[in-house]
Short mmCIF file of C-alpha atoms and ligand atoms in Angstrom, two decimals:
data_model
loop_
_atom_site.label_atom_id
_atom_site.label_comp_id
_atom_site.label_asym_id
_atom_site.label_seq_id
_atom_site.Cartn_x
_atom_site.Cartn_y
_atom_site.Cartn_z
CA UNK A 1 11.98 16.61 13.72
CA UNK A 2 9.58 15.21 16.58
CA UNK A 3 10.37 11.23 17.42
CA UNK A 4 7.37 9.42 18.92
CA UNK A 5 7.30 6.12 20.22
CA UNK A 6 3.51 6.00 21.55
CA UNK A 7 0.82 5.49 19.36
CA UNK A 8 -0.84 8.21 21.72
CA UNK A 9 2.04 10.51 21.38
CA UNK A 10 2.23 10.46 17.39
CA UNK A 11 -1.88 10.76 17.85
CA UNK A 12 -1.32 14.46 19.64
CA UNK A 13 1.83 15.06 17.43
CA UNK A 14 0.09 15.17 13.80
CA UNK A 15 -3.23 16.82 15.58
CA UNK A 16 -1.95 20.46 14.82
CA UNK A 17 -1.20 19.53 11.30
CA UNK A 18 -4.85 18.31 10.84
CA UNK A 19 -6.34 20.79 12.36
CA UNK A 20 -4.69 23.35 10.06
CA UNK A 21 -5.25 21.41 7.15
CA UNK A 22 -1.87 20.53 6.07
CA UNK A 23 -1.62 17.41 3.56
CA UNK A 24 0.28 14.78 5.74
CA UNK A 25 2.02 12.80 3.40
CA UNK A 26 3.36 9.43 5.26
CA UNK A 27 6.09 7.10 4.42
CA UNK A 28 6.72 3.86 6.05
CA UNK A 29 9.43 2.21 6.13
CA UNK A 30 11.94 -0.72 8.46
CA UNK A 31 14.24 1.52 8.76
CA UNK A 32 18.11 1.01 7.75
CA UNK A 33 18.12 3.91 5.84
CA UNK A 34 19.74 4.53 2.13
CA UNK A 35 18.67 6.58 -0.88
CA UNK A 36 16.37 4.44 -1.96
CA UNK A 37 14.02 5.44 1.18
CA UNK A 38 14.77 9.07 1.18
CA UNK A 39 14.19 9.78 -2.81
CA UNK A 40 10.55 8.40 -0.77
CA UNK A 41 10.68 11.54 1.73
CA UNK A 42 11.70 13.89 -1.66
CA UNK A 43 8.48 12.64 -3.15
CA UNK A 44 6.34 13.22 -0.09
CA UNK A 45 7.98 17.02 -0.29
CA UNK A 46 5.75 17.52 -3.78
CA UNK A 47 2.83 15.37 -2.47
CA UNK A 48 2.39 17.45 0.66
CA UNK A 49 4.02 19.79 3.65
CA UNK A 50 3.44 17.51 6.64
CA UNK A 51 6.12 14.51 6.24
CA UNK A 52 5.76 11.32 8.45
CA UNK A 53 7.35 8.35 8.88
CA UNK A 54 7.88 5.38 10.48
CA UNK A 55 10.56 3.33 11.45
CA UNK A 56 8.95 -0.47 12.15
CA UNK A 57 10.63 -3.96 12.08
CA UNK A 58 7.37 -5.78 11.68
CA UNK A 59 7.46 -8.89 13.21
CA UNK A 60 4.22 -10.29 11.59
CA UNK A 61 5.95 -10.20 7.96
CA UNK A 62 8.44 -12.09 8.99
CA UNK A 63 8.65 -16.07 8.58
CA UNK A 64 10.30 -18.25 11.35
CA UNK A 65 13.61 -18.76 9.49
CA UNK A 66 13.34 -15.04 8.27
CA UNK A 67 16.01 -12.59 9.43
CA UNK A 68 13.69 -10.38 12.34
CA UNK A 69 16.43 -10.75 14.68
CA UNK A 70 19.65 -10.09 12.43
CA UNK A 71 17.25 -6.91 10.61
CA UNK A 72 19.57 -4.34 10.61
CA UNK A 73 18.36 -1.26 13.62
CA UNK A 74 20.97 1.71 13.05
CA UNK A 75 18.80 3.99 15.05
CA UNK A 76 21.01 6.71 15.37
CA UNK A 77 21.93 6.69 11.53
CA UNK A 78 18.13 6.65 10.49
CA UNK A 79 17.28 9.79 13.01
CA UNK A 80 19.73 11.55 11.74
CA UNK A 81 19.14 10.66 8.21
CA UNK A 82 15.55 11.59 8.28
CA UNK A 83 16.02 14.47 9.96
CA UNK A 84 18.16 15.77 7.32
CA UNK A 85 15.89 14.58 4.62
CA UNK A 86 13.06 16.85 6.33
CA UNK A 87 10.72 14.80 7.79
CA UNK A 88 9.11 16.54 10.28
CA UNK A 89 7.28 13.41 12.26
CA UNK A 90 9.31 10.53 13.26
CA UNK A 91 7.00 7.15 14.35
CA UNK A 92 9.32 4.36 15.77
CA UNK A 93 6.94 2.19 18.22
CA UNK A 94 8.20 -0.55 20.05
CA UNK A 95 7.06 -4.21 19.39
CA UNK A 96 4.92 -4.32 22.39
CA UNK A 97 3.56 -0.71 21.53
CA UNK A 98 2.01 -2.22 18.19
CA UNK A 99 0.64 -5.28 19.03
CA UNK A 100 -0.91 -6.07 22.34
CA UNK A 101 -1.21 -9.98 23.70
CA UNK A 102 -5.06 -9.34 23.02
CA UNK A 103 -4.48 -9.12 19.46
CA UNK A 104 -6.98 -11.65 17.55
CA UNK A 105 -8.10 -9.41 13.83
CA UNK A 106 -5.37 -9.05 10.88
CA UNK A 107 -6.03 -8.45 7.07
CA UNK A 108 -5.59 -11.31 4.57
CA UNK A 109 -3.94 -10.27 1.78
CA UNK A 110 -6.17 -12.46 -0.87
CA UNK A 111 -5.10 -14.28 -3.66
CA UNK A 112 -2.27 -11.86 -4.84
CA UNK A 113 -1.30 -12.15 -1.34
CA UNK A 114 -0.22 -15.98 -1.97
CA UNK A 115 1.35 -15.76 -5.54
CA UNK A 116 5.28 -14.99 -6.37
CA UNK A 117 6.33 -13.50 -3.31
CA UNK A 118 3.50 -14.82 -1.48
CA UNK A 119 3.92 -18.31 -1.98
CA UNK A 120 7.62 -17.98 -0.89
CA UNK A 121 6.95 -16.09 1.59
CA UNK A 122 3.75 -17.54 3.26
CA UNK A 123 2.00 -15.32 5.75
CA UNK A 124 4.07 -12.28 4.75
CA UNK A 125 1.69 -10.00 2.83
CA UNK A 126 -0.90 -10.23 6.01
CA UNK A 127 1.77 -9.19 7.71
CA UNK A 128 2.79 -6.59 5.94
CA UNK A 129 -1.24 -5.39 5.25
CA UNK A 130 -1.52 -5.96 8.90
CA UNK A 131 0.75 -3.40 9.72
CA UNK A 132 0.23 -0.88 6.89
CA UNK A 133 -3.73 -0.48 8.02
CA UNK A 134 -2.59 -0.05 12.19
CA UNK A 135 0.14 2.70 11.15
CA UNK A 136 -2.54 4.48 8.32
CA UNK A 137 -5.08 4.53 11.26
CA UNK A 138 -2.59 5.54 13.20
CA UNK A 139 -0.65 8.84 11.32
CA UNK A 140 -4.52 8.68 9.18
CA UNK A 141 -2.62 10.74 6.23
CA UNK A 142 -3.93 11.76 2.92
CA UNK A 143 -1.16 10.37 1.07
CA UNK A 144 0.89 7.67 1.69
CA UNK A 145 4.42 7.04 -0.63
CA UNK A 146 5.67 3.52 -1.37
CA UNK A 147 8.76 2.19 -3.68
CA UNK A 148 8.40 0.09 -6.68
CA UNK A 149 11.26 -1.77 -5.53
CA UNK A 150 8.35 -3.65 -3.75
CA UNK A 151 6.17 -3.92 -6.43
CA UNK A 152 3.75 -6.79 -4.89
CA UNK A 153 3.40 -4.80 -1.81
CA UNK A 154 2.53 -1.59 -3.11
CA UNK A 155 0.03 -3.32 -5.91
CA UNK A 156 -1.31 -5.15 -2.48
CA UNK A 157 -1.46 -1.99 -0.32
CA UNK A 158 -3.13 0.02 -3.36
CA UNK A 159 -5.92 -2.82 -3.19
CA UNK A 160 -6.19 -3.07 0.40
CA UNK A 161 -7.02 1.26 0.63
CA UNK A 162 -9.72 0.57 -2.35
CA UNK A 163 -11.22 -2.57 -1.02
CA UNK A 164 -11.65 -0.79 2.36
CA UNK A 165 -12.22 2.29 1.37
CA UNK A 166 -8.99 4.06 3.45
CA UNK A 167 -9.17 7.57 2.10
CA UNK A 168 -5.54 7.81 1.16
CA UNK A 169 -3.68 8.14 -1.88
CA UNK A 170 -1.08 5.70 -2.50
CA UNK A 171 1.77 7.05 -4.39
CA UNK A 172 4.63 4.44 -5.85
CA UNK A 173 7.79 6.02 -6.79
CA UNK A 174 10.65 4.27 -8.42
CA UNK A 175 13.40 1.98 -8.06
CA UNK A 176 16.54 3.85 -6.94
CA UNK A 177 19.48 1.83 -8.21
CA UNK A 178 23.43 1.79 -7.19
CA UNK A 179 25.33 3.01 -10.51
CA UNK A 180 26.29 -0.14 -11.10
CA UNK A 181 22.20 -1.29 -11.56
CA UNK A 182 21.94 -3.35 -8.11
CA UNK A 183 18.58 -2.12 -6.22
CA UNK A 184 18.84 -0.55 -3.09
CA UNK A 185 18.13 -2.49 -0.38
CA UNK A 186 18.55 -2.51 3.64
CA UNK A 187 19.07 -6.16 3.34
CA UNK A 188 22.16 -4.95 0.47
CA UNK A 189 24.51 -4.81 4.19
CA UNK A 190 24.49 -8.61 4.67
CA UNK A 191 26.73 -9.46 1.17
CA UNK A 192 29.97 -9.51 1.09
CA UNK A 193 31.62 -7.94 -1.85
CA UNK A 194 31.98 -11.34 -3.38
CA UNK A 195 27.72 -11.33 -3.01
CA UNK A 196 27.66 -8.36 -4.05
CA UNK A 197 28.91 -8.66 -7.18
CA UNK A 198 27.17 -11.81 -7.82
CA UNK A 199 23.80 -9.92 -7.03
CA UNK A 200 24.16 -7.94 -10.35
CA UNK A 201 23.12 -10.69 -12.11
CA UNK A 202 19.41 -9.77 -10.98
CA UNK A 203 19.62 -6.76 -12.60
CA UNK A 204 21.60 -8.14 -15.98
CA UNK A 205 18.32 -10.30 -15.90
CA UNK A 206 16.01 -7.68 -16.04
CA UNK A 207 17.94 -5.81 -18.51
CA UNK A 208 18.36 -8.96 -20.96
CA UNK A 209 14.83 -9.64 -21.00
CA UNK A 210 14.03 -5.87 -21.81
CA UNK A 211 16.27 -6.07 -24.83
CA UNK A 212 15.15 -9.13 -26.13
CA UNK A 213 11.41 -7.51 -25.75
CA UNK A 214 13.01 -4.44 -27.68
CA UNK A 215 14.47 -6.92 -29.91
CA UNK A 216 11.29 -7.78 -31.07
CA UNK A 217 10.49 -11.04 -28.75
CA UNK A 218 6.66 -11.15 -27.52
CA UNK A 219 6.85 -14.52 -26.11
CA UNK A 220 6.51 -15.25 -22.30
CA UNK A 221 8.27 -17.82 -22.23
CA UNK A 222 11.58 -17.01 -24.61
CA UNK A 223 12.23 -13.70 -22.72
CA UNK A 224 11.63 -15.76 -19.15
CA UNK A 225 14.34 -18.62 -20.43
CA UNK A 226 16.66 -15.18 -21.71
CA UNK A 227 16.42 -13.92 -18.08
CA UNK A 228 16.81 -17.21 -16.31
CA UNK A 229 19.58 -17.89 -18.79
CA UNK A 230 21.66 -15.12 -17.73
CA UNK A 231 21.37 -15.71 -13.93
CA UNK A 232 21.41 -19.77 -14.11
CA UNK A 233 25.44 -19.83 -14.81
CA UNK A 234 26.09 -17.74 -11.41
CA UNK A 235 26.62 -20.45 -8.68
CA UNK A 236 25.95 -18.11 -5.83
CA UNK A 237 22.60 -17.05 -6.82
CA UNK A 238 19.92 -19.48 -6.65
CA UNK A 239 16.60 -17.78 -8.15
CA UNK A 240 13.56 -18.56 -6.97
CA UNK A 241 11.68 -17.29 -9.38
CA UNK A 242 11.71 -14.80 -13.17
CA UNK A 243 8.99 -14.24 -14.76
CA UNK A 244 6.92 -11.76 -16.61
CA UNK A 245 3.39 -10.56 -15.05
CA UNK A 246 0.64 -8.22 -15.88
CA UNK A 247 1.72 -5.45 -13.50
CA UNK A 248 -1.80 -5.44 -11.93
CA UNK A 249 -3.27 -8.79 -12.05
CA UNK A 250 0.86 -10.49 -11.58
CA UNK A 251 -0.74 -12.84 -14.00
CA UNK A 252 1.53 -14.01 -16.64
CA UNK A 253 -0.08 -13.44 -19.82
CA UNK A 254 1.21 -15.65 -23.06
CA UNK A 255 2.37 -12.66 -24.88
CA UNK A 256 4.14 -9.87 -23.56
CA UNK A 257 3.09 -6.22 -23.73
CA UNK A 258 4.54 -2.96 -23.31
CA UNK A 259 3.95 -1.75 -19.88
CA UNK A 260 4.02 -5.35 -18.32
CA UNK A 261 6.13 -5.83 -15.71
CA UNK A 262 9.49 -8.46 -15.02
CA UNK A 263 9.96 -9.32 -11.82
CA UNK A 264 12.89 -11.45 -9.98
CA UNK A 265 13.74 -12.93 -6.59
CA UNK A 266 17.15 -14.80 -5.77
CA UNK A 267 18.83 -15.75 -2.66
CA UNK A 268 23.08 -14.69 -3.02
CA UNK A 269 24.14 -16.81 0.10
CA UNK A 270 21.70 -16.21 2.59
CA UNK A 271 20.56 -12.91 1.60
CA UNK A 272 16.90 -12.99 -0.35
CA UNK A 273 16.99 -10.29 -3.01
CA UNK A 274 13.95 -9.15 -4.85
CA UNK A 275 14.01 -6.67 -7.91
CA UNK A 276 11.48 -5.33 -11.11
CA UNK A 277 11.53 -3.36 -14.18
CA UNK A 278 8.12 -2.28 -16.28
CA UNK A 279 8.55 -3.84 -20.18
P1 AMP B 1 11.55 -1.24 3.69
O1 AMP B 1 12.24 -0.41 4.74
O2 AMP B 1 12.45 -2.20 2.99
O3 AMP B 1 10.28 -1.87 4.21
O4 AMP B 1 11.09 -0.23 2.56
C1 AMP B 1 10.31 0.91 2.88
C2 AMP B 1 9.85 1.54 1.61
O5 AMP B 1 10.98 1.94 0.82
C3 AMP B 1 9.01 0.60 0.72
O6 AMP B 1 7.93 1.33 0.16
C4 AMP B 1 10.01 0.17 -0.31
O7 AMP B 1 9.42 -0.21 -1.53
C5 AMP B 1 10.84 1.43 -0.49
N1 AMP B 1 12.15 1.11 -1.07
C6 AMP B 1 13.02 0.14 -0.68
N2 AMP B 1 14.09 0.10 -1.49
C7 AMP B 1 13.90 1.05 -2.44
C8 AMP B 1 14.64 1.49 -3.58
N3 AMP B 1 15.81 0.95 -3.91
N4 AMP B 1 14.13 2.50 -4.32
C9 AMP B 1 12.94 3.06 -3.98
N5 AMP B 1 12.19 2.70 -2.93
C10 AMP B 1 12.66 1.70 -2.16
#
């Protein structure tokens, strides 16, 4: 595995594997590595033969009372983690490398961009569109392989590649879960196993709210209050929002339908946990 820190140096790196017409399949990620980002790199393996990724704590997506500074950075861990997973380009540019003190053009993320997440995040999905479009002109792959754990994002990026016509196929995969149910996540390091515990509830949520829809119930509403119900009587999670959303629109339609999606974001302490399941 080749590590590049340059924009120029990743430029020269994936030139060979252009040239010779290898699919470069691209996955990009903050690093803080689990299983949840390497079932990504598996998926790349079927999508293509030239694997890239990058390692990038993104500023831009980050709000002022966000946790940029306490991200987790296990550099050593992640290199050797997708090394072994077989990716064959590693892209991990500093701050300074990405964004120069000229920098005046970002993309707006649009009304999706401003909803659920958006709204309690403000500023985020620019961010995070922002720094998807540098790094895809950047690595310029023909696929590029993102988790449904972030469902808004990948629904944002997918939008963002037809609305600016990047030639690159975006590819979701799924949610990788612990046994237990709780979605992998970087940010899963900051609970203690009090938290952690507690943080099942998100996924008890999800799964109530898919019986009750398997039950029978079409209602919005009723299978929102099921979900809420089961997470309101946890005093260390404090949701910020449950509902049920047209998985393309995020629209909440009045009566549910197969294929919909439910989507969920708490805070356990101080950790802000976000998780999905398709009805
Ligand atoms: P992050 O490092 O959190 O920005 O995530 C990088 C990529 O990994 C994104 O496309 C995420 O959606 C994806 N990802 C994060 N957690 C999971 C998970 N538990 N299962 C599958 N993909 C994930």
């Amino acid at each position: 595995m080749k590590i590049l820190t340059t924009i120029a140096d990743m430029r020269a790196a994936i030139k060979p594997a252009r040239e010779s017409r290898e699919r470069i399949v691209f996955v990009p990620t903050m690093g803080a590595l689990h299983a949840g980002h390497l079932s990504l790199v598996e998926r790349a393996k079927t999508e293509g033969s030239c694997i890239v990724m990058s390692i990038f704590v993104n500023p831009l997506q980050f709000g002022p009372s966000e946790d940029l500074s306490r991200y987790p950075r296990p550099v050593e861990d992640d290199e050797r983690l997708a090394e072994e997973a077989g990716v064959d380009l590693l892209f991990r540019p500093s701050v300074e490398e990405m964004y120069s003190s000229a920098r005046t053009i970002s993309v707006t993320s649009g009304k999706l961009g401003s909803e659920w997440e958006g709204k309690s995040r403000p500023g985020h999905f620019d961010g995070v569109l922002t720094v998807v479009a540098k790094l895809f002109n950047i690595v310029q792959p023909d696929a590029a392989i993102f988790g449904q754990k972030d469902l808004q994002q990948a629904a944002l990026v997918s939008a963002m590649v037809r609305d600016l016509d990047m030639p690159i196929d975006i590819v979701i995969a799924p949610i990788v879960r612990e046994v237990d149910g709780l979605a992998l996540s970087s940010r899963n390091r900051y609970l203690s196993p009090e938290q952690r515990k507690a943080a099942l509830a998100l996924n008890r949520a999800l799964n109530r709210v898919r019986e009750k829809f398997a039950e029978g119930e079409t209602r919005v509403a009723a299978l929102e209050n099921a979900g809420v119900s089961v997470v309101a009587p946890e005093p260390q999670v404090g949701l910020d929002y449950l509902a049920v959303i047209d998985s393309k629109t995020f629209e909440r339609p009045t009566v549910a339908q197969k294929g919909n999606s439910i989507i969920i974001a708490a805070r356990v302490g101080t950790t802000r946990l976000i998780d999905n399941m398709t009805l």
